[in-house]
PDB file of C-alpha atoms in Angstrom:
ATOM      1  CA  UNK A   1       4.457   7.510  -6.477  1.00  0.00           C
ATOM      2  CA  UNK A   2       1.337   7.341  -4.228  1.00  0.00           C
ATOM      3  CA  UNK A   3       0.781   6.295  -0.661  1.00  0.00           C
ATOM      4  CA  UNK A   4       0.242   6.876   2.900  1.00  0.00           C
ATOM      5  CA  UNK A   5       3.761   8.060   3.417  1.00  0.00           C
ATOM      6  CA  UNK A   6       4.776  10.468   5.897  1.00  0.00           C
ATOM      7  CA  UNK A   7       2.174   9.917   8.464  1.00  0.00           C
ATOM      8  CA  UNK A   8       4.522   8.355  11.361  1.00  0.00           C
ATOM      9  CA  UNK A   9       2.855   4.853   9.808  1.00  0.00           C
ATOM     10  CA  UNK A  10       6.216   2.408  10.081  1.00  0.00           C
ATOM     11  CA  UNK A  11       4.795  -0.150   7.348  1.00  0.00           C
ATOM     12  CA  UNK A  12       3.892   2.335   4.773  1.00  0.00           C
ATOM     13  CA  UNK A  13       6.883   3.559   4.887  1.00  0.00           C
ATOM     14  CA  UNK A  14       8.879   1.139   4.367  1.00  0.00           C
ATOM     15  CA  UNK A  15       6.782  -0.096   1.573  1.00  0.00           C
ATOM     16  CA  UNK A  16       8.415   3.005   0.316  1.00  0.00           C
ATOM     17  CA  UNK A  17      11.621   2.289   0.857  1.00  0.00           C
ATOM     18  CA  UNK A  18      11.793  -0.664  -0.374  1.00  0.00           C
ATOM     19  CA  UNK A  19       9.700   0.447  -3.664  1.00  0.00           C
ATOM     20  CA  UNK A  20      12.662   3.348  -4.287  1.00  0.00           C
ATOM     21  CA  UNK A  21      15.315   0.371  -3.633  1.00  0.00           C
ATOM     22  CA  UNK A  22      13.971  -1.630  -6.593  1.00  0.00           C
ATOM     23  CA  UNK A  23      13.324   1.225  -9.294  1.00  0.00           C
ATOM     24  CA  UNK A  24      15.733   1.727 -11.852  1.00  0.00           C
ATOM     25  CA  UNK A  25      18.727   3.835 -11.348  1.00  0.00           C
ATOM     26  CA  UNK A  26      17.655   6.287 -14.163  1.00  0.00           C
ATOM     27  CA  UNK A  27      13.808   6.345 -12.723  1.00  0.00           C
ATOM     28  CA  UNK A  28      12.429  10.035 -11.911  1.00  0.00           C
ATOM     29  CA  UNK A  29       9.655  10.020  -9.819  1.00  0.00           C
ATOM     30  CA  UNK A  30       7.822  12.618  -7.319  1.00  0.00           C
ATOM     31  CA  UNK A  31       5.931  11.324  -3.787  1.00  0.00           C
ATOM     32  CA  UNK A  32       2.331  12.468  -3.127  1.00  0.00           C
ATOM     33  CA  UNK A  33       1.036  11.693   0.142  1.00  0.00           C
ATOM     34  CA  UNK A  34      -0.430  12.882   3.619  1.00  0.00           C
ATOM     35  CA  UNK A  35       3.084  13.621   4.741  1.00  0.00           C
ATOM     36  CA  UNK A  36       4.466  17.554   4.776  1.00  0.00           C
ATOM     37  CA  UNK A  37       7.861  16.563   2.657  1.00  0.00           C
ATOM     38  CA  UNK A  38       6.077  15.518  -0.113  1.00  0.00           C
ATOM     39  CA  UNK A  39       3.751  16.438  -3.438  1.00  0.00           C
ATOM     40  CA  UNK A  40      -0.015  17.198  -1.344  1.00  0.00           C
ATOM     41  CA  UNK A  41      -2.518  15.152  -2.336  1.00  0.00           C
ATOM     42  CA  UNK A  42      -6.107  16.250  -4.503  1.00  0.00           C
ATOM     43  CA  UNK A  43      -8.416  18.169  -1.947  1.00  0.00           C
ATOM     44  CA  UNK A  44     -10.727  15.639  -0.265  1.00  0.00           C
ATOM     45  CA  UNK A  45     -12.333  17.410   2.888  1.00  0.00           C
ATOM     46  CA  UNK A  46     -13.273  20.683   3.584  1.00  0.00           C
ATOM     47  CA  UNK A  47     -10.195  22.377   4.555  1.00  0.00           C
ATOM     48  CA  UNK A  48      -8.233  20.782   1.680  1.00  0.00           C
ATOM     49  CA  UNK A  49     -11.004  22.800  -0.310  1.00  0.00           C
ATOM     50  CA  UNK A  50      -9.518  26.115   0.556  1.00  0.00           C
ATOM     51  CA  UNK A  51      -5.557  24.946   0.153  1.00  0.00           C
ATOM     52  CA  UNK A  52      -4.098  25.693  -3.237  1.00  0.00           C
ATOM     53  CA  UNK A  53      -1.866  23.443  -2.850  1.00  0.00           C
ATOM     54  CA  UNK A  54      -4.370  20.499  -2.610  1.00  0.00           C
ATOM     55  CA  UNK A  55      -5.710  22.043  -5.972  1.00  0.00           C
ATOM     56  CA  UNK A  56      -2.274  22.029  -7.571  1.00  0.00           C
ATOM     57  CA  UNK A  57      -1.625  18.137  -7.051  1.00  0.00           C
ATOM     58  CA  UNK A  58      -4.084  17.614  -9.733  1.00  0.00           C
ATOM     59  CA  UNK A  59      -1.587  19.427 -11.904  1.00  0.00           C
ATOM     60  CA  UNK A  60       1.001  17.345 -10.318  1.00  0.00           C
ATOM     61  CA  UNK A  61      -0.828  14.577 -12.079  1.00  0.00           C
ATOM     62  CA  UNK A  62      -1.533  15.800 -15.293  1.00  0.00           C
ATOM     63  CA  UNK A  63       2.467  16.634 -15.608  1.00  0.00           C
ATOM     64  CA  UNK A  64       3.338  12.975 -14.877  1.00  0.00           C
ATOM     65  CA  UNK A  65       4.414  10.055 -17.336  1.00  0.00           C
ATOM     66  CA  UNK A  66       2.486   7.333 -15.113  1.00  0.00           C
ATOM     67  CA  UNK A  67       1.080   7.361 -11.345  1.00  0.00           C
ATOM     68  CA  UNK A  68       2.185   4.115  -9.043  1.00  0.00           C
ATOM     69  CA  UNK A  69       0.952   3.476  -6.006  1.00  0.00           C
ATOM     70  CA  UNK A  70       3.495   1.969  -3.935  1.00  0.00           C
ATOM     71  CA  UNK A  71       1.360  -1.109  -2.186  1.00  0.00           C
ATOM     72  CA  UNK A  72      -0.513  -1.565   1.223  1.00  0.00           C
ATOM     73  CA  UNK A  73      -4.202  -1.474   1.686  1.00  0.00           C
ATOM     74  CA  UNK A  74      -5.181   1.638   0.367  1.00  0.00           C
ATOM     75  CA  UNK A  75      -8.569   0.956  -0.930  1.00  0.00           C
ATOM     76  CA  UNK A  76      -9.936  -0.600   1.867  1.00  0.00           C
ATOM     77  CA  UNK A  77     -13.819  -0.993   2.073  1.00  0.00           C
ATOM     78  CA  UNK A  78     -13.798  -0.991   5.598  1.00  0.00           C
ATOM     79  CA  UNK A  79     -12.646   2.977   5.580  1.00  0.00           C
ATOM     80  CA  UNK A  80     -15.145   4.209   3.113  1.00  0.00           C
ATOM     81  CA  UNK A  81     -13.163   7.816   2.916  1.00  0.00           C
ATOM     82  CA  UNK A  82     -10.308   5.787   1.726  1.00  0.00           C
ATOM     83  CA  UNK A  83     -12.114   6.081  -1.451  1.00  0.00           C
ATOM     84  CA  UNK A  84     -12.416   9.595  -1.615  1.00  0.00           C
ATOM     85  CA  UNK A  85      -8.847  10.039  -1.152  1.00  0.00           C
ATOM     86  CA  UNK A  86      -7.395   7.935  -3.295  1.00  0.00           C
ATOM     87  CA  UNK A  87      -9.865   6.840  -5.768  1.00  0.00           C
ATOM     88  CA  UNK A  88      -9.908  10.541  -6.574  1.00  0.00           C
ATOM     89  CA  UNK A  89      -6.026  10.005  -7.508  1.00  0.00           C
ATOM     90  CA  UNK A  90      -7.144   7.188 -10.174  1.00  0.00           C
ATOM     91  CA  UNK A  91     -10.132   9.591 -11.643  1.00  0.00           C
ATOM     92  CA  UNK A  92      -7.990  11.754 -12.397  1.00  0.00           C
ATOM     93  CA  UNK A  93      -4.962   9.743 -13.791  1.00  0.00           C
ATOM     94  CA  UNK A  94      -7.490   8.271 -15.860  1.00  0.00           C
ATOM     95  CA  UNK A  95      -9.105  11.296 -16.907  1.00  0.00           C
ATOM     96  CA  UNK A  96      -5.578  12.999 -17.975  1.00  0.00           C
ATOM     97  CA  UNK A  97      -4.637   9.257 -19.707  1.00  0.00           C
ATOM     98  CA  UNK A  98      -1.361   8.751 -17.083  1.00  0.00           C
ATOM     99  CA  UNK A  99      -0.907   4.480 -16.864  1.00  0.00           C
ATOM    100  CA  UNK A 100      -1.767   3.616 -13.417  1.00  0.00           C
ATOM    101  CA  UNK A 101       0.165   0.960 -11.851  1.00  0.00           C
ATOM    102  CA  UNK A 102      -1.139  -0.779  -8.171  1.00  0.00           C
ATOM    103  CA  UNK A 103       1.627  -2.461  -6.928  1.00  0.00           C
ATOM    104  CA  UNK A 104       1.071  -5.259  -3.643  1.00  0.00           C
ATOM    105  CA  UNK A 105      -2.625  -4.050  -2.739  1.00  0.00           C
ATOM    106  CA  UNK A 106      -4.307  -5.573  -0.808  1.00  0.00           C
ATOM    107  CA  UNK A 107      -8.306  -5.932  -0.599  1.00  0.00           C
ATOM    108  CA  UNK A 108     -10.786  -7.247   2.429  1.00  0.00           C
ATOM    109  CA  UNK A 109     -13.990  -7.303   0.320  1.00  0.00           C
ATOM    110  CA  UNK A 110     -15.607  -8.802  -3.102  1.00  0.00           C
ATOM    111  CA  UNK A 111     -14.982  -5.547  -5.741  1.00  0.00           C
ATOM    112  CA  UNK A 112     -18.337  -3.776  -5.739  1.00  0.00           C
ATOM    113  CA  UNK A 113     -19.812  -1.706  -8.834  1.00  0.00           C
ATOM    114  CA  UNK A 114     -17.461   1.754  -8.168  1.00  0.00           C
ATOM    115  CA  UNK A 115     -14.139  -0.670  -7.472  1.00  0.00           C
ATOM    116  CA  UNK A 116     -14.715  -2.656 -10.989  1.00  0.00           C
ATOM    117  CA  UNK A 117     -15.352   0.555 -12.663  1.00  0.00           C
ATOM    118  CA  UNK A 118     -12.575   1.905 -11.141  1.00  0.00           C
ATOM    119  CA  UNK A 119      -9.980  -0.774 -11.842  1.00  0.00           C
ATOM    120  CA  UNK A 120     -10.565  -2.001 -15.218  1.00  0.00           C
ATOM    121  CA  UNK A 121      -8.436   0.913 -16.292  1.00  0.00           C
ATOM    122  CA  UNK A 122      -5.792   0.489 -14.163  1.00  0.00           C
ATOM    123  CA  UNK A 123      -2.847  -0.734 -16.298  1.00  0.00           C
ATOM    124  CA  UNK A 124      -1.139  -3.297 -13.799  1.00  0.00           C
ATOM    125  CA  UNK A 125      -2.863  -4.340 -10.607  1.00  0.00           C
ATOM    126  CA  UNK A 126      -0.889  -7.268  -8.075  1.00  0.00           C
ATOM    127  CA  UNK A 127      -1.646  -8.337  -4.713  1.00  0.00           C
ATOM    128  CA  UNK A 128       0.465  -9.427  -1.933  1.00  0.00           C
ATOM    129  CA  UNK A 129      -1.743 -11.864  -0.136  1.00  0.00           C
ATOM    130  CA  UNK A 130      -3.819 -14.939  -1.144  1.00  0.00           C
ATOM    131  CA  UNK A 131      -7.072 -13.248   0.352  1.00  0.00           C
ATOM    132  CA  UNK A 132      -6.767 -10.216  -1.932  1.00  0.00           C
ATOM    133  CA  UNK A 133      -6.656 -11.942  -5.268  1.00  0.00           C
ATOM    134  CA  UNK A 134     -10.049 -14.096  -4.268  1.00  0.00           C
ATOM    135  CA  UNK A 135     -11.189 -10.941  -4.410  1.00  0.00           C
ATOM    136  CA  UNK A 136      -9.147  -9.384  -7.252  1.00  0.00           C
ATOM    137  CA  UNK A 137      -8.579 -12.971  -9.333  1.00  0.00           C
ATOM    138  CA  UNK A 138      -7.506 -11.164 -12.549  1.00  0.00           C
ATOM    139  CA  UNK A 139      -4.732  -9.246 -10.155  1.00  0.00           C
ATOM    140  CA  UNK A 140      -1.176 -10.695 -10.288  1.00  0.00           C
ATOM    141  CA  UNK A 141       0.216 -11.937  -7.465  1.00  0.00           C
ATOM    142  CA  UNK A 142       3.738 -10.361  -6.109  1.00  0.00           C
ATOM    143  CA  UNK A 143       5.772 -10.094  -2.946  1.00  0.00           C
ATOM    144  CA  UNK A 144       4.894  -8.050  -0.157  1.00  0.00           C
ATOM    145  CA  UNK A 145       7.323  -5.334  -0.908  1.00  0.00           C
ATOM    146  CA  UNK A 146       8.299  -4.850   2.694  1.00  0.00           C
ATOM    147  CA  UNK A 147       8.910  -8.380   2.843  1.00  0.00           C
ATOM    148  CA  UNK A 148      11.429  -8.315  -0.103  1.00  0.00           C
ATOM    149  CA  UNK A 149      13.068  -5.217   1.400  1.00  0.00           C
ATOM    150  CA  UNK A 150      17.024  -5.652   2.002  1.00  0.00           C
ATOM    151  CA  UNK A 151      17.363  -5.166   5.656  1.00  0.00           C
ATOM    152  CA  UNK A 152      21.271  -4.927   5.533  1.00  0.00           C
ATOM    153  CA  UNK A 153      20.955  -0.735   5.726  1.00  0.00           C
ATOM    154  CA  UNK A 154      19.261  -0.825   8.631  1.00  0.00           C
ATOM    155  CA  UNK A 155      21.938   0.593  11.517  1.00  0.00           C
ATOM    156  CA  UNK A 156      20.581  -0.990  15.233  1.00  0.00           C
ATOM    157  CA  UNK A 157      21.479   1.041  18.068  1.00  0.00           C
ATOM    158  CA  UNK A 158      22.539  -2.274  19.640  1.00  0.00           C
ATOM    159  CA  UNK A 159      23.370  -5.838  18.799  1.00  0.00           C
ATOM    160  CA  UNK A 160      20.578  -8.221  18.152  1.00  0.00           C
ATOM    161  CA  UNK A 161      20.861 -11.443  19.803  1.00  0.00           C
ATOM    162  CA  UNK A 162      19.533 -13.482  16.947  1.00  0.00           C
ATOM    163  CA  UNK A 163      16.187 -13.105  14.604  1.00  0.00           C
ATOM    164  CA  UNK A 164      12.969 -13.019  15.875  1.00  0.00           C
ATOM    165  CA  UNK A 165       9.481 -12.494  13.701  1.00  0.00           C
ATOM    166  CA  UNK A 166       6.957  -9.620  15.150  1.00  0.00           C
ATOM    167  CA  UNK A 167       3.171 -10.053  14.107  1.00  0.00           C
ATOM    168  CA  UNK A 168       0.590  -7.738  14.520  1.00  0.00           C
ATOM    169  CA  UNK A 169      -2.626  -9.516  15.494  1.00  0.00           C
ATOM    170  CA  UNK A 170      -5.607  -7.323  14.434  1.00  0.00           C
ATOM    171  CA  UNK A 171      -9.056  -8.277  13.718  1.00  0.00           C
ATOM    172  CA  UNK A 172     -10.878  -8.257  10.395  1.00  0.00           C
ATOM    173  CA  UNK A 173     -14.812  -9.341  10.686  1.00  0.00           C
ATOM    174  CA  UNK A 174     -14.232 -10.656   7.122  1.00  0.00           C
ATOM    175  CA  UNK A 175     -11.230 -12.905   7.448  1.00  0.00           C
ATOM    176  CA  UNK A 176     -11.601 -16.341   5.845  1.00  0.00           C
ATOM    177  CA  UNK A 177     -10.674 -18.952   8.819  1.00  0.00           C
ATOM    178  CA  UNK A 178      -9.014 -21.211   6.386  1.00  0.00           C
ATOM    179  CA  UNK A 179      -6.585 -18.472   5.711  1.00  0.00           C
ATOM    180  CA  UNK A 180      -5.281 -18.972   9.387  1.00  0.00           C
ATOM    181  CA  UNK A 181      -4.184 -22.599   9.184  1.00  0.00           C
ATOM    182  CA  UNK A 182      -2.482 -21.545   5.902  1.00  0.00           C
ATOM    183  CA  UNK A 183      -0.860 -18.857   8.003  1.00  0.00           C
ATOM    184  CA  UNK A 184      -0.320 -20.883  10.922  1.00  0.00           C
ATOM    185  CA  UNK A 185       1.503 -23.744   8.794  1.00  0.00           C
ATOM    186  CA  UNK A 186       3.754 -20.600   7.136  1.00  0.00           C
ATOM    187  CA  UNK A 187       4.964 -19.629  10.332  1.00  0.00           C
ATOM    188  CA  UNK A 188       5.602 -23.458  11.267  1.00  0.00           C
ATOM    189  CA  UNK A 189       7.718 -24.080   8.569  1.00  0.00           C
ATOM    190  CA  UNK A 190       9.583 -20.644   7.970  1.00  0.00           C
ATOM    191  CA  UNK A 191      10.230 -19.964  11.678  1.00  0.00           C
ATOM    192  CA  UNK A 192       9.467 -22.497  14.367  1.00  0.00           C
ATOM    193  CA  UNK A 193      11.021 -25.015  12.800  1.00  0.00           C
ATOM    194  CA  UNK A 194      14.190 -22.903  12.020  1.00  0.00           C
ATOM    195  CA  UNK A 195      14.571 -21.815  15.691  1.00  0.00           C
ATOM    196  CA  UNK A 196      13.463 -18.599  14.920  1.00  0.00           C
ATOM    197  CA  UNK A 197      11.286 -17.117  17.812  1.00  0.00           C
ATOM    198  CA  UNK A 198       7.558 -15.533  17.180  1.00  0.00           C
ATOM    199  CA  UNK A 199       6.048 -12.757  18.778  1.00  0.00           C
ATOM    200  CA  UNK A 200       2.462 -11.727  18.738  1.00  0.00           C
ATOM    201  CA  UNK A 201       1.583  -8.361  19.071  1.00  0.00           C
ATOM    202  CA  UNK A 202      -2.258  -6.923  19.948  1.00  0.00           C
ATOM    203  CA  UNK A 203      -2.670  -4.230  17.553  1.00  0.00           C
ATOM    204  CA  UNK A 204      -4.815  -2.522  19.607  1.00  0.00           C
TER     205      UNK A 204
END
């Protein structure tokens, strides 16, 4: 399982979490990702160069059955380095024949010639937003997994008072507008309209 886990990142991991919740019981699997308590991933910068262990999560890859990455925007085009990090993770699943299975991406740009190359290989690809799959249209379309997580293990330190909804507002230059009033008419129906209060957060 592949992702930004471990990196003090609250939404990537609990798109963890909830991805462990909903394997099979009799599923072995091994984590690679930025954090320290898990499998390193493949060197991609120049101290990684000189750390064995970087070196040896190639062979981490080669003795797998099938590499999933466990949802979120990983392959963003805004953070071109993403691509060097985890597109190296794909190049060499493919190259070693492991299925590769991309579980709730999501995209912000049109696929260009390295992303098509790329994921016509991949054995199962689905999005979690309606944006994503105008880019990715031959992508299945799923759940955000954090979304479907079962929130009943969660312990509060105190008692809540009732729901409440948290959203992040960030900015994306290539947002489609028309994806707002979809948005806006989600949180109409789901929420306001149940009495459930909304908070917007400025992500920066």
């Amino acid at each position: 399982i592949v992702g930004n886990y471990g990196c003090g990142n609250y939404g990537d991991d609990l798109l963890l979490k909830s991805l462990l919740f909903n394997l099979p019981d009799d599923f072995e699997y091994k984590i690679m990702a930025p954090g320290k308590q898990y499998l390193p991933l493949p060197p991609a910068g120049l101290r990684s160069l000189f750390n064995f262990k970087s070196w040896r999560a190639i062979l981490s890859i080669y003795r797998s059955n099938a590499v999933v990455f466990g949802g979120g925007g990983l392959f963003s085009t805004y953070e071109k380095l993403s691509f060097l990090i985890w597109g190296q993770v794909l190049i060499w699943s493919f190259i070693f024949r492991r299925p590769v299975f991309l579980l709730g991406q999501s995209f912000n740009s049109k696929f260009g010639f390295w992303q098509n190359l790329l994921f016509k290989n991949v054995t199962y690809l689905s999005v979690r937003d309606s944006q994503s799959q105008k880019f990715c249209p031959l992508a299945s379309y799923s759940a955000d997994l954090v979304f479907a997580l079962d929130k009943s293990f969660f312990k509060f330190t105190k008692p809540k008072d009732s729901d409440f909804i948290c959203i992040s507002l960030r900015d994306f230059y290539k947002n489609d507008p028309s994806n707002l009033l979809n948005f806006a008419a989600y949180i109409k129906l789901n929420y306001l309209d149940k009495k459930i209060p909304v908070y917007f957060l400025p992500f920066k």
